[in-house]
């Protein structure tokens, strides 16, 4: 069997640059590498409903936002299957069967689940603050749903951010449990993390560990150049770098973390003028040189931020342009999703049929019913 990718995002809003460097940019590279037999990209609307059940219209409207961002960033429907999770009902059946292979206690130990529960303000137990909302069962069981998504397509590779590592490990546990109980049917996937350490988890513009729509600290792929400039100007830097002459700290400095994620050697030829001011002029040829000068002192935050804004806008401009073109042809985008969903459902249906055969719950398959009738008729005759 060839190598297969399954990955995706929850449609809770437009995608931001954390999504881009964390997985989306890599997906496009992998899609164009020719190394994979099939690539499935899922818009996980069913998972989004686990904590948005009271606002389904939000999820519904954001499906197009995610699809536009996917295609604008370079995902090609001729090379990748883009599909909507809730329209592949086989995933729900697999999820139901896998629930018997996982304990409540194991889910409670999943660090990603614990972190997400805390971030959304859900209570983890009945003893907690009565003012907190309880954790929806669907949200709590998210790792099982994700295992169904991955195994339905027999994915060998799952490109995701660092925070999803515990989820992939739980999928592997479910695969091993199923295969040891029912026979070798499911494929154990491997995680593919970003190869740039700065991209493992891009912080928010406010310096907080997670870039999140709910925290309002995102730069979106579809932001205009003016919006990017404004957000970069307000970014967190070294709080002790008060004067231009002060030595600055690069580690933990959000501006430099973003430069690590986005800056390329050619950006110094294109935007070197950002480091020319009224009183100082620097000629940098690499990011290491910029960092060394900042640590030494004499390089102000304004210059570094101007350079970062130029780098980000250079990266995002082709994405913005392509997105605006796609926005004028929404019927085409939905046709891509319809065809991708049909293709995904065929593959998931084949896997579900294998799972049912292994679990011996394929009662009405050709030949199976006849054998059951013959065997049980003989039993009761005796």
GROMACS .gro file of C-alpha atoms in nm:
model
  382
    1UNK     CA    1   0.000   0.000   0.000
    2UNK     CA    2   0.127   0.347  -0.089
    3UNK     CA    3   0.166   0.636   0.150
    4UNK     CA    4  -0.154   0.823   0.234
    5UNK     CA    5  -0.208   1.155   0.413
    6UNK     CA    6  -0.510   1.257   0.622
    7UNK     CA    7  -0.519   1.597   0.787
    8UNK     CA    8  -0.757   1.888   0.829
    9UNK     CA    9  -0.893   2.175   1.035
   10UNK     CA   10  -1.204   2.266   1.230
   11UNK     CA   11  -1.413   2.533   1.051
   12UNK     CA   12  -1.440   2.780   1.338
   13UNK     CA   13  -1.311   3.077   1.139
   14UNK     CA   14  -1.059   3.188   0.882
   15UNK     CA   15  -0.720   3.016   0.898
   16UNK     CA   16  -0.428   3.209   1.045
   17UNK     CA   17  -0.053   3.200   0.995
   18UNK     CA   18  -0.018   2.953   1.282
   19UNK     CA   19  -0.217   2.704   1.073
   20UNK     CA   20  -0.004   2.792   0.773
   21UNK     CA   21   0.339   2.727   0.923
   22UNK     CA   22   0.213   2.451   1.152
   23UNK     CA   23   0.072   2.228   0.880
   24UNK     CA   24  -0.082   2.399   0.574
   25UNK     CA   25   0.244   2.503   0.409
   26UNK     CA   26   0.380   2.153   0.460
   27UNK     CA   27   0.065   1.996   0.315
   28UNK     CA   28   0.113   2.189  -0.007
   29UNK     CA   29   0.478   2.079  -0.026
   30UNK     CA   30   0.382   1.716   0.034
   31UNK     CA   31   0.100   1.736  -0.220
   32UNK     CA   32   0.343   1.855  -0.484
   33UNK     CA   33   0.618   1.609  -0.389
   34UNK     CA   34   0.463   1.313  -0.572
   35UNK     CA   35   0.554   1.085  -0.279
   36UNK     CA   36   0.197   1.010  -0.170
   37UNK     CA   37  -0.060   0.789  -0.333
   38UNK     CA   38  -0.353   0.992  -0.203
   39UNK     CA   39  -0.403   1.300   0.012
   40UNK     CA   40  -0.725   1.366   0.204
   41UNK     CA   41  -0.784   1.713   0.350
   42UNK     CA   42  -1.083   1.728   0.584
   43UNK     CA   43  -1.292   2.023   0.693
   44UNK     CA   44  -1.384   1.888   1.036
   45UNK     CA   45  -1.728   2.043   1.084
   46UNK     CA   46  -1.859   1.754   1.298
   47UNK     CA   47  -1.572   1.803   1.540
   48UNK     CA   48  -1.633   2.178   1.541
   49UNK     CA   49  -1.992   2.111   1.651
   50UNK     CA   50  -1.872   1.934   1.967
   51UNK     CA   51  -1.823   2.274   2.130
   52UNK     CA   52  -2.041   2.482   1.896
   53UNK     CA   53  -2.361   2.277   1.905
   54UNK     CA   54  -2.563   2.585   1.997
   55UNK     CA   55  -2.432   2.778   1.696
   56UNK     CA   56  -2.434   2.550   1.391
   57UNK     CA   57  -2.464   2.847   1.156
   58UNK     CA   58  -2.117   2.960   1.264
   59UNK     CA   59  -1.976   2.624   1.159
   60UNK     CA   60  -2.178   2.619   0.836
   61UNK     CA   61  -2.058   2.963   0.727
   62UNK     CA   62  -1.695   2.891   0.810
   63UNK     CA   63  -1.672   2.585   0.583
   64UNK     CA   64  -1.632   2.815   0.283
   65UNK     CA   65  -1.375   3.025   0.472
   66UNK     CA   66  -1.154   2.723   0.532
   67UNK     CA   67  -1.201   2.592   0.178
   68UNK     CA   68  -1.101   2.929   0.034
   69UNK     CA   69  -0.791   2.943   0.253
   70UNK     CA   70  -0.695   2.586   0.160
   71UNK     CA   71  -0.713   2.647  -0.212
   72UNK     CA   72  -0.562   2.995  -0.193
   73UNK     CA   73  -0.262   2.851  -0.006
   74UNK     CA   74  -0.203   2.599  -0.282
   75UNK     CA   75  -0.404   2.285  -0.210
   76UNK     CA   76  -0.498   2.156  -0.553
   77UNK     CA   77  -0.823   1.956  -0.599
   78UNK     CA   78  -0.652   1.771  -0.884
   79UNK     CA   79  -0.396   1.635  -0.637
   80UNK     CA   80  -0.580   1.634  -0.302
   81UNK     CA   81  -0.931   1.535  -0.197
   82UNK     CA   82  -1.092   1.822  -0.004
   83UNK     CA   83  -1.400   1.701   0.181
   84UNK     CA   84  -1.653   1.784   0.454
   85UNK     CA   85  -1.638   1.550   0.754
   86UNK     CA   86  -2.008   1.540   0.844
   87UNK     CA   87  -2.100   1.425   0.494
   88UNK     CA   88  -1.901   1.102   0.532
   89UNK     CA   89  -2.134   0.911   0.766
   90UNK     CA   90  -1.901   0.610   0.775
   91UNK     CA   91  -1.676   0.810   1.007
   92UNK     CA   92  -1.951   0.822   1.268
   93UNK     CA   93  -1.994   0.443   1.258
   94UNK     CA   94  -1.622   0.386   1.302
   95UNK     CA   95  -1.618   0.633   1.591
   96UNK     CA   96  -1.898   0.436   1.760
   97UNK     CA   97  -1.716   0.103   1.727
   98UNK     CA   98  -1.387   0.247   1.854
   99UNK     CA   99  -1.550   0.386   2.169
  100UNK     CA  100  -1.546   0.035   2.313
  101UNK     CA  101  -1.168   0.020   2.277
  102UNK     CA  102  -1.090   0.326   2.494
  103UNK     CA  103  -1.155   0.389   2.863
  104UNK     CA  104  -1.278   0.710   3.019
  105UNK     CA  105  -0.965   0.713   3.233
  106UNK     CA  106  -0.741   0.703   2.925
  107UNK     CA  107  -0.922   0.998   2.768
  108UNK     CA  108  -0.888   1.192   3.092
  109UNK     CA  109  -0.512   1.147   3.079
  110UNK     CA  110  -0.480   1.283   2.725
  111UNK     CA  111  -0.287   1.611   2.770
  112UNK     CA  112  -0.436   1.771   2.458
  113UNK     CA  113  -0.790   1.701   2.579
  114UNK     CA  114  -0.706   1.842   2.922
  115UNK     CA  115  -0.552   2.155   2.770
  116UNK     CA  116  -0.847   2.214   2.537
  117UNK     CA  117  -1.099   2.166   2.820
  118UNK     CA  118  -0.913   2.421   3.030
  119UNK     CA  119  -0.880   2.668   2.741
  120UNK     CA  120  -1.255   2.661   2.674
  121UNK     CA  121  -1.345   2.697   3.040
  122UNK     CA  122  -1.524   2.362   3.071
  123UNK     CA  123  -1.531   2.189   3.407
  124UNK     CA  124  -1.337   1.864   3.433
  125UNK     CA  125  -1.535   1.722   3.726
  126UNK     CA  126  -1.855   1.770   3.925
  127UNK     CA  127  -1.652   1.910   4.214
  128UNK     CA  128  -1.535   2.210   4.010
  129UNK     CA  129  -1.693   2.553   4.003
  130UNK     CA  130  -2.065   2.512   3.945
  131UNK     CA  131  -2.060   2.821   3.722
  132UNK     CA  132  -1.849   2.639   3.463
  133UNK     CA  133  -2.018   2.457   3.179
  134UNK     CA  134  -1.972   2.083   3.177
  135UNK     CA  135  -1.758   1.922   2.910
  136UNK     CA  136  -1.969   1.795   2.616
  137UNK     CA  137  -1.924   1.420   2.568
  138UNK     CA  138  -1.852   1.469   2.198
  139UNK     CA  139  -1.573   1.712   2.280
  140UNK     CA  140  -1.431   1.482   2.547
  141UNK     CA  141  -1.428   1.193   2.299
  142UNK     CA  142  -1.257   1.397   2.027
  143UNK     CA  143  -0.949   1.166   2.017
  144UNK     CA  144  -1.173   0.872   1.924
  145UNK     CA  145  -1.338   1.070   1.647
  146UNK     CA  146  -0.997   1.169   1.518
  147UNK     CA  147  -0.889   0.805   1.518
  148UNK     CA  148  -1.194   0.723   1.304
  149UNK     CA  149  -1.101   0.998   1.059
  150UNK     CA  150  -0.741   0.882   1.025
  151UNK     CA  151  -0.805   0.509   1.003
  152UNK     CA  152  -1.099   0.541   0.764
  153UNK     CA  153  -0.853   0.639   0.493
  154UNK     CA  154  -0.575   0.409   0.618
  155UNK     CA  155  -0.356   0.717   0.650
  156UNK     CA  156   0.011   0.641   0.695
  157UNK     CA  157   0.106   1.003   0.761
  158UNK     CA  158  -0.064   1.283   0.956
  159UNK     CA  159   0.102   1.627   0.923
  160UNK     CA  160  -0.005   1.829   1.228
  161UNK     CA  161   0.129   2.068   1.489
  162UNK     CA  162   0.309   1.962   1.805
  163UNK     CA  163  -0.004   1.994   2.021
  164UNK     CA  164  -0.165   1.705   1.831
  165UNK     CA  165   0.105   1.451   1.915
  166UNK     CA  166  -0.091   1.297   2.207
  167UNK     CA  167  -0.393   1.259   1.978
  168UNK     CA  168  -0.196   1.065   1.718
  169UNK     CA  169  -0.053   0.842   1.990
  170UNK     CA  170  -0.408   0.765   2.105
  171UNK     CA  171  -0.501   0.674   1.747
  172UNK     CA  172  -0.208   0.432   1.737
  173UNK     CA  173  -0.330   0.274   2.062
  174UNK     CA  174  -0.679   0.226   1.913
  175UNK     CA  175  -0.532   0.071   1.598
  176UNK     CA  176  -0.322  -0.173   1.801
  177UNK     CA  177  -0.618  -0.265   2.021
  178UNK     CA  178  -0.847  -0.321   1.723
  179UNK     CA  179  -0.595  -0.525   1.526
  180UNK     CA  180  -0.503  -0.745   1.823
  181UNK     CA  181  -0.871  -0.810   1.897
  182UNK     CA  182  -1.020  -0.852   1.550
  183UNK     CA  183  -0.732  -0.900   1.307
  184UNK     CA  184  -0.496  -0.684   1.103
  185UNK     CA  185  -0.725  -0.434   0.933
  186UNK     CA  186  -0.626  -0.083   1.040
  187UNK     CA  187  -0.305   0.106   0.961
  188UNK     CA  188  -0.099   0.264   1.236
  189UNK     CA  189  -0.022   0.625   1.135
  190UNK     CA  190   0.292   0.829   1.185
  191UNK     CA  191   0.289   1.194   1.285
  192UNK     CA  192   0.476   1.446   1.069
  193UNK     CA  193   0.577   1.757   1.264
  194UNK     CA  194   0.701   2.082   1.107
  195UNK     CA  195   1.072   2.063   1.032
  196UNK     CA  196   1.124   2.421   1.153
  197UNK     CA  197   1.118   2.431   1.534
  198UNK     CA  198   0.971   2.784   1.529
  199UNK     CA  199   0.669   2.642   1.345
  200UNK     CA  200   0.586   2.374   1.602
  201UNK     CA  201   0.360   2.616   1.784
  202UNK     CA  202   0.364   2.976   1.665
  203UNK     CA  203   0.276   3.209   1.955
  204UNK     CA  204   0.008   3.474   1.933
  205UNK     CA  205   0.096   3.833   1.851
  206UNK     CA  206   0.061   3.909   2.224
  207UNK     CA  207   0.332   3.657   2.312
  208UNK     CA  208   0.091   3.400   2.454
  209UNK     CA  209   0.182   3.040   2.383
  210UNK     CA  210  -0.112   2.969   2.152
  211UNK     CA  211  -0.236   3.167   1.856
  212UNK     CA  212  -0.612   3.148   1.888
  213UNK     CA  213  -0.914   3.314   1.731
  214UNK     CA  214  -1.082   3.334   2.073
  215UNK     CA  215  -0.781   3.520   2.218
  216UNK     CA  216  -0.779   3.773   1.934
  217UNK     CA  217  -0.405   3.734   1.879
  218UNK     CA  218  -0.406   3.602   1.520
  219UNK     CA  219  -0.278   3.719   1.187
  220UNK     CA  220  -0.509   3.565   0.928
  221UNK     CA  221  -0.403   3.441   0.586
  222UNK     CA  222  -0.664   3.672   0.435
  223UNK     CA  223  -0.565   3.984   0.632
  224UNK     CA  224  -0.488   4.286   0.416
  225UNK     CA  225  -0.138   4.434   0.409
  226UNK     CA  226  -0.262   4.720   0.628
  227UNK     CA  227  -0.405   4.478   0.885
  228UNK     CA  228  -0.080   4.280   0.892
  229UNK     CA  229   0.121   4.600   0.940
  230UNK     CA  230  -0.099   4.711   1.229
  231UNK     CA  231  -0.084   4.374   1.403
  232UNK     CA  232   0.293   4.352   1.369
  233UNK     CA  233   0.336   4.704   1.510
  234UNK     CA  234   0.150   4.593   1.824
  235UNK     CA  235   0.344   4.269   1.870
  236UNK     CA  236   0.513   4.160   2.190
  237UNK     CA  237   0.893   4.197   2.198
  238UNK     CA  238   1.153   4.210   2.476
  239UNK     CA  239   0.995   4.415   2.760
  240UNK     CA  240   1.341   4.519   2.879
  241UNK     CA  241   1.444   4.658   2.540
  242UNK     CA  242   1.327   5.007   2.627
  243UNK     CA  243   1.585   5.213   2.440
  244UNK     CA  244   1.727   5.143   2.095
  245UNK     CA  245   2.072   5.131   2.250
  246UNK     CA  246   1.968   4.862   2.503
  247UNK     CA  247   2.081   4.504   2.438
  248UNK     CA  248   1.778   4.299   2.337
  249UNK     CA  249   1.670   3.944   2.401
  250UNK     CA  250   1.587   3.729   2.099
  251UNK     CA  251   1.471   3.417   2.285
  252UNK     CA  252   1.101   3.441   2.366
  253UNK     CA  253   1.072   3.753   2.150
  254UNK     CA  254   0.764   3.698   1.935
  255UNK     CA  255   0.892   3.910   1.646
  256UNK     CA  256   1.202   3.693   1.610
  257UNK     CA  257   1.001   3.373   1.648
  258UNK     CA  258   0.792   3.484   1.350
  259UNK     CA  259   1.107   3.571   1.154
  260UNK     CA  260   1.244   3.223   1.227
  261UNK     CA  261   0.923   3.079   1.081
  262UNK     CA  262   0.891   3.300   0.772
  263UNK     CA  263   1.218   3.472   0.682
  264UNK     CA  264   1.412   3.349   0.378
  265UNK     CA  265   1.757   3.457   0.254
  266UNK     CA  266   1.606   3.641  -0.044
  267UNK     CA  267   1.409   3.868   0.188
  268UNK     CA  268   1.727   4.058   0.275
  269UNK     CA  269   1.777   4.154  -0.090
  270UNK     CA  270   1.413   4.258  -0.121
  271UNK     CA  271   1.362   4.440   0.209
  272UNK     CA  272   1.703   4.544   0.332
  273UNK     CA  273   1.585   4.906   0.325
  274UNK     CA  274   1.381   4.837   0.638
  275UNK     CA  275   1.706   4.860   0.832
  276UNK     CA  276   1.796   5.207   0.702
  277UNK     CA  277   1.690   5.495   0.926
  278UNK     CA  278   1.766   5.864   0.973
  279UNK     CA  279   2.049   5.803   1.218
  280UNK     CA  280   2.153   5.441   1.157
  281UNK     CA  281   2.197   5.212   0.862
  282UNK     CA  282   2.252   4.838   0.876
  283UNK     CA  283   2.333   4.601   0.595
  284UNK     CA  284   2.222   4.253   0.695
  285UNK     CA  285   2.254   3.940   0.484
  286UNK     CA  286   2.106   3.685   0.721
  287UNK     CA  287   1.872   3.657   1.015
  288UNK     CA  288   2.164   3.555   1.235
  289UNK     CA  289   2.323   3.895   1.168
  290UNK     CA  290   2.000   4.072   1.268
  291UNK     CA  291   1.982   3.872   1.590
  292UNK     CA  292   2.345   3.946   1.675
  293UNK     CA  293   2.295   4.321   1.631
  294UNK     CA  294   1.972   4.317   1.836
  295UNK     CA  295   2.146   4.133   2.119
  296UNK     CA  296   2.434   4.381   2.105
  297UNK     CA  297   2.207   4.686   2.108
  298UNK     CA  298   2.150   4.970   1.866
  299UNK     CA  299   1.878   4.800   1.660
  300UNK     CA  300   1.530   4.921   1.746
  301UNK     CA  301   1.209   4.719   1.753
  302UNK     CA  302   1.052   4.942   1.487
  303UNK     CA  303   1.305   4.841   1.223
  304UNK     CA  304   1.274   4.473   1.304
  305UNK     CA  305   0.894   4.493   1.300
  306UNK     CA  306   0.898   4.677   0.966
  307UNK     CA  307   1.113   4.399   0.823
  308UNK     CA  308   0.882   4.130   0.964
  309UNK     CA  309   0.574   4.303   0.820
  310UNK     CA  310   0.741   4.313   0.478
  311UNK     CA  311   0.832   3.942   0.503
  312UNK     CA  312   0.478   3.843   0.608
  313UNK     CA  313   0.313   4.048   0.337
  314UNK     CA  314   0.549   3.903   0.077
  315UNK     CA  315   0.442   3.554   0.190
  316UNK     CA  316   0.071   3.631   0.211
  317UNK     CA  317   0.022   3.843  -0.101
  318UNK     CA  318  -0.012   3.552  -0.349
  319UNK     CA  319  -0.249   3.379  -0.106
  320UNK     CA  320  -0.462   3.693  -0.075
  321UNK     CA  321  -0.472   3.739  -0.453
  322UNK     CA  322  -0.574   3.378  -0.518
  323UNK     CA  323  -0.839   3.393  -0.245
  324UNK     CA  324  -1.001   3.700  -0.399
  325UNK     CA  325  -1.020   3.517  -0.732
  326UNK     CA  326  -1.183   3.215  -0.568
  327UNK     CA  327  -1.431   3.436  -0.381
  328UNK     CA  328  -1.573   3.530  -0.722
  329UNK     CA  329  -1.645   3.165  -0.805
  330UNK     CA  330  -1.809   3.012  -0.498
  331UNK     CA  331  -2.001   2.748  -0.702
  332UNK     CA  332  -1.666   2.607  -0.816
  333UNK     CA  333  -1.541   2.584  -0.456
  334UNK     CA  334  -1.850   2.388  -0.349
  335UNK     CA  335  -1.818   2.159  -0.650
  336UNK     CA  336  -1.462   2.081  -0.541
  337UNK     CA  337  -1.592   1.995  -0.192
  338UNK     CA  338  -1.876   1.782  -0.333
  339UNK     CA  339  -1.645   1.576  -0.553
  340UNK     CA  340  -1.387   1.542  -0.279
  341UNK     CA  341  -1.652   1.428  -0.034
  342UNK     CA  342  -1.782   1.164  -0.278
  343UNK     CA  343  -1.430   1.028  -0.325
  344UNK     CA  344  -1.364   1.026   0.049
  345UNK     CA  345  -1.689   0.846   0.122
  346UNK     CA  346  -1.603   0.563  -0.118
  347UNK     CA  347  -1.273   0.499   0.057
  348UNK     CA  348  -1.425   0.525   0.406
  349UNK     CA  349  -1.704   0.284   0.304
  350UNK     CA  350  -1.449   0.022   0.199
  351UNK     CA  351  -1.268   0.051   0.532
  352UNK     CA  352  -1.594   0.033   0.727
  353UNK     CA  353  -1.687  -0.285   0.540
  354UNK     CA  354  -1.351  -0.440   0.636
  355UNK     CA  355  -1.401  -0.336   0.998
  356UNK     CA  356  -1.749  -0.493   1.009
  357UNK     CA  357  -1.621  -0.815   0.858
  358UNK     CA  358  -1.344  -0.834   1.116
  359UNK     CA  359  -1.593  -0.764   1.398
  360UNK     CA  360  -1.835  -1.022   1.253
  361UNK     CA  361  -2.121  -0.773   1.228
  362UNK     CA  362  -2.157  -0.797   0.850
  363UNK     CA  363  -2.468  -1.014   0.876
  364UNK     CA  364  -2.616  -0.937   0.536
  365UNK     CA  365  -2.302  -0.952   0.322
  366UNK     CA  366  -2.328  -1.192   0.027
  367UNK     CA  367  -2.281  -1.549   0.149
  368UNK     CA  368  -2.261  -1.453   0.518
  369UNK     CA  369  -2.636  -1.470   0.583
  370UNK     CA  370  -2.668  -1.805   0.406
  371UNK     CA  371  -2.389  -1.948   0.621
  372UNK     CA  372  -2.546  -1.810   0.940
  373UNK     CA  373  -2.884  -1.960   0.851
  374UNK     CA  374  -2.731  -2.298   0.767
  375UNK     CA  375  -2.515  -2.308   1.081
  376UNK     CA  376  -2.790  -2.198   1.321
  377UNK     CA  377  -3.056  -2.413   1.158
  378UNK     CA  378  -2.833  -2.718   1.219
  379UNK     CA  379  -2.781  -2.603   1.577
  380UNK     CA  380  -3.151  -2.582   1.660
  381UNK     CA  381  -3.238  -2.905   1.477
  382UNK     CA  382  -3.018  -3.082   1.727
   0.00000   0.00000   0.00000
